[in-house]
Amino acid sequence: MNSIVILGAGNVATHLYSVLQNSENTSVIQWYNRKLDRIQSVQNECLITDDLKALVEADIYIIAVSDDAIADVSKNIPYQNKLVVHTSGSVSLHDLDKKHQRGVFYPLQTFSKDATIDFSEVPICLEVDNKTNLPLLKTIAQSIGSPYYRVNSDQRAALHLAAVFVNNFTNQLYRIGHEITESKSVDFDILKPLIKETAKKVETLSPFMAQTGPAKRNDKKTIKKHLKSLDKDIHKDIYELLTKSIKQTHGKKL
Amino acid sequence: MNSIVILGAGNVATHLYSVLQNSENTSVIQWYNRKLDRIQSVQNECLITDDLKALVEADIYIIAVSDDAIADVSKNIPYQNKLVVHTSGSVSLHDLDKKHQRGVFYPLQTFSKDATIDFSEVPICLEVDNKTNLPLLKTIAQSIGSPYYRVNSDQRAALHLAAVFVNNFTNQLYRIGHEITESKSVDFDILKPLIKETAKKVETLSPFMAQTGPAKRNDKKTIKKHLKSLDKDIHKDIYELLTKSIKQTHGKKL
């Protein structure tokens, strides 16, 4: 049984607490947060504290606080040579204080506060500065049913950047779809099966092979009609730029 | 039993042929295509022809040919006052010859050649110039298990435009994610659960509510780091423009 201390009480921390506490091979023995009220509800399940000096000894400390606070929190863990990991996609492993054994346990997924998370759909990207710590991180990923991948810092940065494209930017395209349909009093729901199928398609087909539409066909008539009918300048700009990108990818003359 | 003639043999036509031929309430009595070899395989199931003059009488003619060919094909159907519909998102109903009863039967979904299609996930957008024809189109949509929506021309155009954003442009963002991960020898598969969850999230949450990430948080440090690490200028441009769009949507100072 691996003993764990979790630090932080945001979305990632909260979901990790639940899944780790309910896993057979792991036990969260303490939960730290700067504000106690956020974690008060679990005080009968484990130790809770708002004081880093009161941290107990554990096999691993998982820091799931905001990116900017990671360095500071790690410095104030009152132990040395313990395995301390953070869960961020973009923070360097070296932001963790060097008195620790350091690692990263980065769940590459979007977490909503209320939704329950199926951790078999949460790939964990693992990074360590001392590879003897890798087995413990793997064991923890396995115990919550998550696929895991060892990556280096460059690869983690690339994944975090790619995630912005396929998650934040994609969601903004959904938002624009919502604005366009709403402007003509059409139910956005009509688009939802298409949104789902577009995501599903790339499970078995590369995005390159999955592409269709006026930009790929270089269908100038439709492109012109679309640009004309967009009300907002920024939507026109996005339409033009992504059309250009698709043409470049598929070798059409610009 | 409604008798149907299908015209064209692209992805939409082929999938419509299969589902309509297997539905209890509809019967495809003839399939027309300019090239006979594309439809030869069904010659024991229905009439096939490559000659518009040889079209038989039917309750409805479904034209699923390329956008540019719709007007011409409709003109050459050798009957008058028959219900003739096309399946295009962007072509006007008035492109159909006015000797016909005219309509649109637009399936708002992405069709792959080989994949089987679950028509319960294919919303059909219906348009008619004479509303007495609406019940027949509804019956056909129902018989293949598809949800249907009556829309006007403006609304159909808006849906087609929005579909480019949530399907073609989203797929291009997946492609960029693929390029970014590949450039660091990371498996694109790691991103697939995130792609799936991003699409799933907007089934119950508006895209506005679902947004997260550095642009929404106005996390300048991460944005700067991401821009610096992008190799291709067009990827930088897309990153900047979609970040600007997210900031505008969420009221951050630009």
PDB file of C-alpha atoms in Angstrom, chain A residues 14-206:
ATOM      1  CA  THR A  14     -10.009  16.730  -6.060  1.00  0.00           C
ATOM      2  CA  HIS A  15     -10.447  14.069  -8.746  1.00  0.00           C
ATOM      3  CA  LEU A  16      -7.087  12.506  -7.847  1.00  0.00           C
ATOM      4  CA  TYR A  17      -8.050  12.432  -4.179  1.00  0.00           C
ATOM      5  CA  SER A  18     -11.249  10.506  -4.941  1.00  0.00           C
ATOM      6  CA  VAL A  19      -9.761   7.967  -7.283  1.00  0.00           C
ATOM      7  CA  LEU A  20      -6.647   7.374  -5.164  1.00  0.00           C
ATOM      8  CA  GLN A  21      -8.611   7.083  -1.951  1.00  0.00           C
ATOM      9  CA  ASN A  22     -10.874   4.489  -3.567  1.00  0.00           C
ATOM     10  CA  SER A  23      -8.069   2.488  -5.129  1.00  0.00           C
ATOM     11  CA  GLU A  24      -6.967  -0.734  -3.431  1.00  0.00           C
ATOM     12  CA  ASN A  25      -3.247  -0.137  -3.749  1.00  0.00           C
ATOM     13  CA  THR A  26      -3.030   3.433  -2.609  1.00  0.00           C
ATOM     14  CA  SER A  27      -4.000   5.336   0.473  1.00  0.00           C
ATOM     15  CA  VAL A  28      -4.219   9.099   0.738  1.00  0.00           C
ATOM     16  CA  ILE A  29      -3.101   9.656   4.314  1.00  0.00           C
ATOM     17  CA  GLN A  30      -3.218  13.440   4.251  1.00  0.00           C
ATOM     18  CA  TRP A  31      -4.684  16.254   2.191  1.00  0.00           C
ATOM     19  CA  TYR A  32      -3.181  19.721   2.360  1.00  0.00           C
ATOM     20  CA  ASN A  33      -4.803  22.896   1.121  1.00  0.00           C
ATOM     21  CA  ARG A  34      -4.137  26.568   1.786  1.00  0.00           C
ATOM     22  CA  LYS A  35      -7.824  26.950   2.658  1.00  0.00           C
ATOM     23  CA  LEU A  36      -9.169  24.269   4.928  1.00  0.00           C
ATOM     24  CA  ASP A  37     -12.842  24.712   4.025  1.00  0.00           C
ATOM     25  CA  ARG A  38     -12.286  23.203   0.573  1.00  0.00           C
ATOM     26  CA  ILE A  39     -11.231  19.836   2.061  1.00  0.00           C
ATOM     27  CA  GLN A  40     -13.126  19.836   5.342  1.00  0.00           C
ATOM     28  CA  SER A  41     -15.621  17.280   4.023  1.00  0.00           C
ATOM     29  CA  VAL A  42     -13.047  14.461   4.053  1.00  0.00           C
ATOM     30  CA  GLN A  43     -11.809  14.984   7.604  1.00  0.00           C
ATOM     31  CA  ASN A  44     -13.136  11.590   8.651  1.00  0.00           C
ATOM     32  CA  GLU A  45     -11.327   9.830   5.798  1.00  0.00           C
ATOM     33  CA  CYS A  46      -7.824  11.232   6.189  1.00  0.00           C
ATOM     34  CA  LEU A  47      -5.761  13.912   7.895  1.00  0.00           C
ATOM     35  CA  ILE A  48      -6.358  17.398   6.592  1.00  0.00           C
ATOM     36  CA  THR A  49      -4.192  20.443   7.092  1.00  0.00           C
ATOM     37  CA  ASP A  50      -3.593  24.003   5.910  1.00  0.00           C
ATOM     38  CA  ASP A  51      -0.069  24.044   7.339  1.00  0.00           C
ATOM     39  CA  LEU A  52       2.824  22.713   5.256  1.00  0.00           C
ATOM     40  CA  LYS A  53       4.853  22.257   8.461  1.00  0.00           C
ATOM     41  CA  ALA A  54       2.281  19.741   9.636  1.00  0.00           C
ATOM     42  CA  LEU A  55       2.770  17.399   6.666  1.00  0.00           C
ATOM     43  CA  VAL A  56       3.251  13.774   7.673  1.00  0.00           C
ATOM     44  CA  GLU A  57       5.736  11.327   6.109  1.00  0.00           C
ATOM     45  CA  ALA A  58       4.528   9.502   3.008  1.00  0.00           C
ATOM     46  CA  ASP A  59       5.808   7.525   0.023  1.00  0.00           C
ATOM     47  CA  ILE A  60       4.868  10.281  -2.385  1.00  0.00           C
ATOM     48  CA  TYR A  61       3.718  13.904  -2.342  1.00  0.00           C
ATOM     49  CA  ILE A  62       1.509  14.934  -5.247  1.00  0.00           C
ATOM     50  CA  ILE A  63       1.469  18.696  -5.772  1.00  0.00           C
ATOM     51  CA  ALA A  64      -1.629  19.704  -7.740  1.00  0.00           C
ATOM     52  CA  VAL A  65      -1.673  23.446  -7.124  1.00  0.00           C
ATOM     53  CA  SER A  66      -1.620  26.302  -9.664  1.00  0.00           C
ATOM     54  CA  ASP A  67       1.505  26.406 -11.837  1.00  0.00           C
ATOM     55  CA  ASP A  68       2.907  29.503 -10.180  1.00  0.00           C
ATOM     56  CA  ALA A  69       2.673  28.040  -6.670  1.00  0.00           C
ATOM     57  CA  ILE A  70       4.402  24.707  -7.360  1.00  0.00           C
ATOM     58  CA  ALA A  71       7.983  25.851  -6.642  1.00  0.00           C
ATOM     59  CA  ASP A  72       7.036  27.477  -3.385  1.00  0.00           C
ATOM     60  CA  VAL A  73       4.934  24.588  -2.093  1.00  0.00           C
ATOM     61  CA  SER A  74       7.665  22.057  -2.934  1.00  0.00           C
ATOM     62  CA  LYS A  75      10.270  24.129  -1.086  1.00  0.00           C
ATOM     63  CA  ASN A  76       8.142  24.116   2.044  1.00  0.00           C
ATOM     64  CA  ILE A  77       7.596  20.372   2.277  1.00  0.00           C
ATOM     65  CA  PRO A  78       9.514  19.718   5.523  1.00  0.00           C
ATOM     66  CA  TYR A  79      11.310  16.562   4.319  1.00  0.00           C
ATOM     67  CA  GLN A  80      14.309  15.733   2.190  1.00  0.00           C
ATOM     68  CA  ASN A  81      14.910  13.045  -0.397  1.00  0.00           C
ATOM     69  CA  LYS A  82      11.205  12.197  -0.629  1.00  0.00           C
ATOM     70  CA  LEU A  83       9.470  11.591  -3.959  1.00  0.00           C
ATOM     71  CA  VAL A  84       7.636  14.796  -4.843  1.00  0.00           C
ATOM     72  CA  VAL A  85       5.739  15.149  -8.142  1.00  0.00           C
ATOM     73  CA  HIS A  86       3.639  17.871  -9.696  1.00  0.00           C
ATOM     74  CA  THR A  87       0.725  17.397 -12.114  1.00  0.00           C
ATOM     75  CA  SER A  88       1.286  20.286 -14.499  1.00  0.00           C
ATOM     76  CA  GLY A  89       1.699  20.060 -18.269  1.00  0.00           C
ATOM     77  CA  SER A  90       3.850  23.133 -18.587  1.00  0.00           C
ATOM     78  CA  VAL A  91       5.958  23.499 -15.434  1.00  0.00           C
ATOM     79  CA  SER A  92       9.521  22.187 -15.484  1.00  0.00           C
ATOM     80  CA  LEU A  93      10.464  19.271 -13.250  1.00  0.00           C
ATOM     81  CA  HIS A  94      13.261  21.533 -12.055  1.00  0.00           C
ATOM     82  CA  ASP A  95      10.776  23.959 -10.515  1.00  0.00           C
ATOM     83  CA  LEU A  96      10.474  21.358  -7.756  1.00  0.00           C
ATOM     84  CA  ASP A  97      12.992  21.914  -4.964  1.00  0.00           C
ATOM     85  CA  LYS A  98      16.149  19.917  -5.559  1.00  0.00           C
ATOM     86  CA  LYS A  99      16.183  18.564  -2.031  1.00  0.00           C
ATOM     87  CA  HIS A 100      13.517  16.109  -3.265  1.00  0.00           C
ATOM     88  CA  GLN A 101      13.413  13.144  -5.578  1.00  0.00           C
ATOM     89  CA  ARG A 102      11.486  14.822  -8.355  1.00  0.00           C
ATOM     90  CA  GLY A 103       8.896  13.750 -10.868  1.00  0.00           C
ATOM     91  CA  VAL A 104       5.867  14.701 -12.907  1.00  0.00           C
ATOM     92  CA  PHE A 105       2.503  12.933 -12.906  1.00  0.00           C
ATOM     93  CA  TYR A 106       0.623  14.835 -15.619  1.00  0.00           C
ATOM     94  CA  PRO A 107      -2.924  13.683 -16.388  1.00  0.00           C
ATOM     95  CA  LEU A 108      -3.622  14.766 -19.966  1.00  0.00           C
ATOM     96  CA  GLN A 109      -7.338  15.355 -19.797  1.00  0.00           C
ATOM     97  CA  THR A 110      -9.872  18.120 -19.261  1.00  0.00           C
ATOM     98  CA  PHE A 111     -11.422  17.980 -15.805  1.00  0.00           C
ATOM     99  CA  SER A 112     -14.788  19.437 -14.931  1.00  0.00           C
ATOM    100  CA  LYS A 113     -15.565  20.156 -11.327  1.00  0.00           C
ATOM    101  CA  ASP A 114     -18.730  18.108 -11.038  1.00  0.00           C
ATOM    102  CA  ALA A 115     -18.495  15.403 -13.684  1.00  0.00           C
ATOM    103  CA  THR A 116     -17.171  12.044 -12.561  1.00  0.00           C
ATOM    104  CA  ILE A 117     -13.977  11.097 -14.363  1.00  0.00           C
ATOM    105  CA  ASP A 118     -13.311   7.735 -15.936  1.00  0.00           C
ATOM    106  CA  PHE A 119      -9.579   7.424 -15.271  1.00  0.00           C
ATOM    107  CA  SER A 120      -9.192   4.741 -17.917  1.00  0.00           C
ATOM    108  CA  GLU A 121      -9.661   7.706 -20.278  1.00  0.00           C
ATOM    109  CA  VAL A 122      -6.963   9.786 -18.588  1.00  0.00           C
ATOM    110  CA  PRO A 123      -3.468   9.139 -19.972  1.00  0.00           C
ATOM    111  CA  ILE A 124      -0.818   9.925 -17.367  1.00  0.00           C
ATOM    112  CA  CYS A 125       2.477  11.356 -18.639  1.00  0.00           C
ATOM    113  CA  LEU A 126       5.300  10.394 -16.313  1.00  0.00           C
ATOM    114  CA  GLU A 127       8.650  12.098 -15.885  1.00  0.00           C
ATOM    115  CA  VAL A 128      11.350  11.439 -13.273  1.00  0.00           C
ATOM    116  CA  ASP A 129      14.831  12.761 -12.598  1.00  0.00           C
ATOM    117  CA  ASN A 130      15.811   9.432 -11.042  1.00  0.00           C
ATOM    118  CA  LYS A 131      14.506   6.395 -12.829  1.00  0.00           C
ATOM    119  CA  THR A 132      14.336   4.279  -9.686  1.00  0.00           C
ATOM    120  CA  ASN A 133      11.160   6.244  -8.929  1.00  0.00           C
ATOM    121  CA  LEU A 134       9.444   5.254 -12.148  1.00  0.00           C
ATOM    122  CA  PRO A 135       7.989   1.946 -10.853  1.00  0.00           C
ATOM    123  CA  LEU A 136       6.113   3.711  -8.038  1.00  0.00           C
ATOM    124  CA  LEU A 137       4.571   6.246 -10.444  1.00  0.00           C
ATOM    125  CA  LYS A 138       3.610   3.419 -12.801  1.00  0.00           C
ATOM    126  CA  THR A 139       2.025   1.498  -9.948  1.00  0.00           C
ATOM    127  CA  ILE A 140      -0.058   4.499  -8.976  1.00  0.00           C
ATOM    128  CA  ALA A 141      -1.205   5.065 -12.579  1.00  0.00           C
ATOM    129  CA  GLN A 142      -2.072   1.373 -12.881  1.00  0.00           C
ATOM    130  CA  SER A 143      -3.946   1.323  -9.600  1.00  0.00           C
ATOM    131  CA  ILE A 144      -6.316   4.035 -10.847  1.00  0.00           C
ATOM    132  CA  GLY A 145      -6.703   2.268 -14.206  1.00  0.00           C
ATOM    133  CA  SER A 146      -4.986   4.945 -16.291  1.00  0.00           C
ATOM    134  CA  PRO A 147      -2.773   4.308 -19.294  1.00  0.00           C
ATOM    135  CA  TYR A 148       0.642   5.849 -18.696  1.00  0.00           C
ATOM    136  CA  TYR A 149       3.493   7.031 -20.871  1.00  0.00           C
ATOM    137  CA  ARG A 150       7.015   7.962 -19.918  1.00  0.00           C
ATOM    138  CA  VAL A 151       7.896  11.235 -21.614  1.00  0.00           C
ATOM    139  CA  ASN A 152      10.759  13.688 -21.374  1.00  0.00           C
ATOM    140  CA  SER A 153      10.332  17.421 -20.687  1.00  0.00           C
ATOM    141  CA  ASP A 154      10.271  18.369 -24.381  1.00  0.00           C
ATOM    142  CA  GLN A 155       7.661  15.757 -25.108  1.00  0.00           C
ATOM    143  CA  ARG A 156       5.482  16.845 -22.193  1.00  0.00           C
ATOM    144  CA  ALA A 157       5.706  20.458 -23.401  1.00  0.00           C
ATOM    145  CA  ALA A 158       4.691  19.321 -26.898  1.00  0.00           C
ATOM    146  CA  LEU A 159       1.715  17.400 -25.495  1.00  0.00           C
ATOM    147  CA  HIS A 160       0.607  20.391 -23.431  1.00  0.00           C
ATOM    148  CA  LEU A 161       0.844  22.645 -26.478  1.00  0.00           C
ATOM    149  CA  ALA A 162      -0.974  20.152 -28.707  1.00  0.00           C
ATOM    150  CA  ALA A 163      -3.644  19.855 -26.011  1.00  0.00           C
ATOM    151  CA  VAL A 164      -4.340  23.584 -26.310  1.00  0.00           C
ATOM    152  CA  PHE A 165      -5.055  23.062 -30.019  1.00  0.00           C
ATOM    153  CA  VAL A 166      -7.243  19.963 -29.704  1.00  0.00           C
ATOM    154  CA  ASN A 167      -9.031  21.074 -26.550  1.00  0.00           C
ATOM    155  CA  ASN A 168      -9.153  24.863 -25.943  1.00  0.00           C
ATOM    156  CA  PHE A 169      -9.021  25.927 -29.589  1.00  0.00           C
ATOM    157  CA  THR A 170     -11.371  23.180 -30.735  1.00  0.00           C
ATOM    158  CA  ASN A 171     -13.811  24.208 -28.024  1.00  0.00           C
ATOM    159  CA  GLN A 172     -13.604  27.793 -29.302  1.00  0.00           C
ATOM    160  CA  LEU A 173     -14.569  26.531 -32.779  1.00  0.00           C
ATOM    161  CA  TYR A 174     -17.589  24.876 -31.148  1.00  0.00           C
ATOM    162  CA  ARG A 175     -18.323  28.252 -29.564  1.00  0.00           C
ATOM    163  CA  ILE A 176     -18.211  29.954 -32.963  1.00  0.00           C
ATOM    164  CA  GLY A 177     -20.517  27.240 -34.341  1.00  0.00           C
ATOM    165  CA  HIS A 178     -22.847  28.047 -31.451  1.00  0.00           C
ATOM    166  CA  GLU A 179     -22.762  31.774 -32.280  1.00  0.00           C
ATOM    167  CA  ILE A 180     -23.435  31.155 -35.978  1.00  0.00           C
ATOM    168  CA  THR A 181     -26.420  28.879 -35.365  1.00  0.00           C
ATOM    169  CA  GLU A 182     -27.793  31.105 -32.617  1.00  0.00           C
ATOM    170  CA  SER A 183     -27.694  34.133 -34.927  1.00  0.00           C
ATOM    171  CA  LYS A 184     -30.219  32.343 -37.181  1.00  0.00           C
ATOM    172  CA  SER A 185     -32.281  30.882 -34.331  1.00  0.00           C
ATOM    173  CA  VAL A 186     -31.126  27.353 -35.080  1.00  0.00           C
ATOM    174  CA  ASP A 187     -30.687  24.836 -32.274  1.00  0.00           C
ATOM    175  CA  PHE A 188     -26.959  24.177 -31.619  1.00  0.00           C
ATOM    176  CA  ASP A 189     -27.983  20.608 -30.718  1.00  0.00           C
ATOM    177  CA  ILE A 190     -28.265  19.822 -34.438  1.00  0.00           C
ATOM    178  CA  LEU A 191     -24.466  20.093 -34.628  1.00  0.00           C
ATOM    179  CA  LYS A 192     -23.718  17.787 -31.716  1.00  0.00           C
ATOM    180  CA  PRO A 193     -23.739  14.467 -33.607  1.00  0.00           C
ATOM    181  CA  LEU A 194     -21.296  15.993 -36.119  1.00  0.00           C
ATOM    182  CA  ILE A 195     -19.032  17.212 -33.306  1.00  0.00           C
ATOM    183  CA  LYS A 196     -19.047  13.724 -31.820  1.00  0.00           C
ATOM    184  CA  GLU A 197     -18.386  11.978 -35.128  1.00  0.00           C
ATOM    185  CA  THR A 198     -15.543  14.376 -36.007  1.00  0.00           C
ATOM    186  CA  ALA A 199     -13.785  13.393 -32.783  1.00  0.00           C
ATOM    187  CA  LYS A 200     -14.596   9.715 -33.272  1.00  0.00           C
ATOM    188  CA  LYS A 201     -13.269   9.630 -36.818  1.00  0.00           C
ATOM    189  CA  VAL A 202      -9.666  10.320 -35.771  1.00  0.00           C
ATOM    190  CA  GLU A 203      -9.664   7.353 -33.428  1.00  0.00           C
ATOM    191  CA  THR A 204      -9.105   5.130 -36.451  1.00  0.00           C
ATOM    192  CA  LEU A 205      -8.168   7.558 -39.216  1.00  0.00           C
ATOM    193  CA  SER A 206      -5.364  10.142 -39.164  1.00  0.00           C
TER     194      SER A 206
END
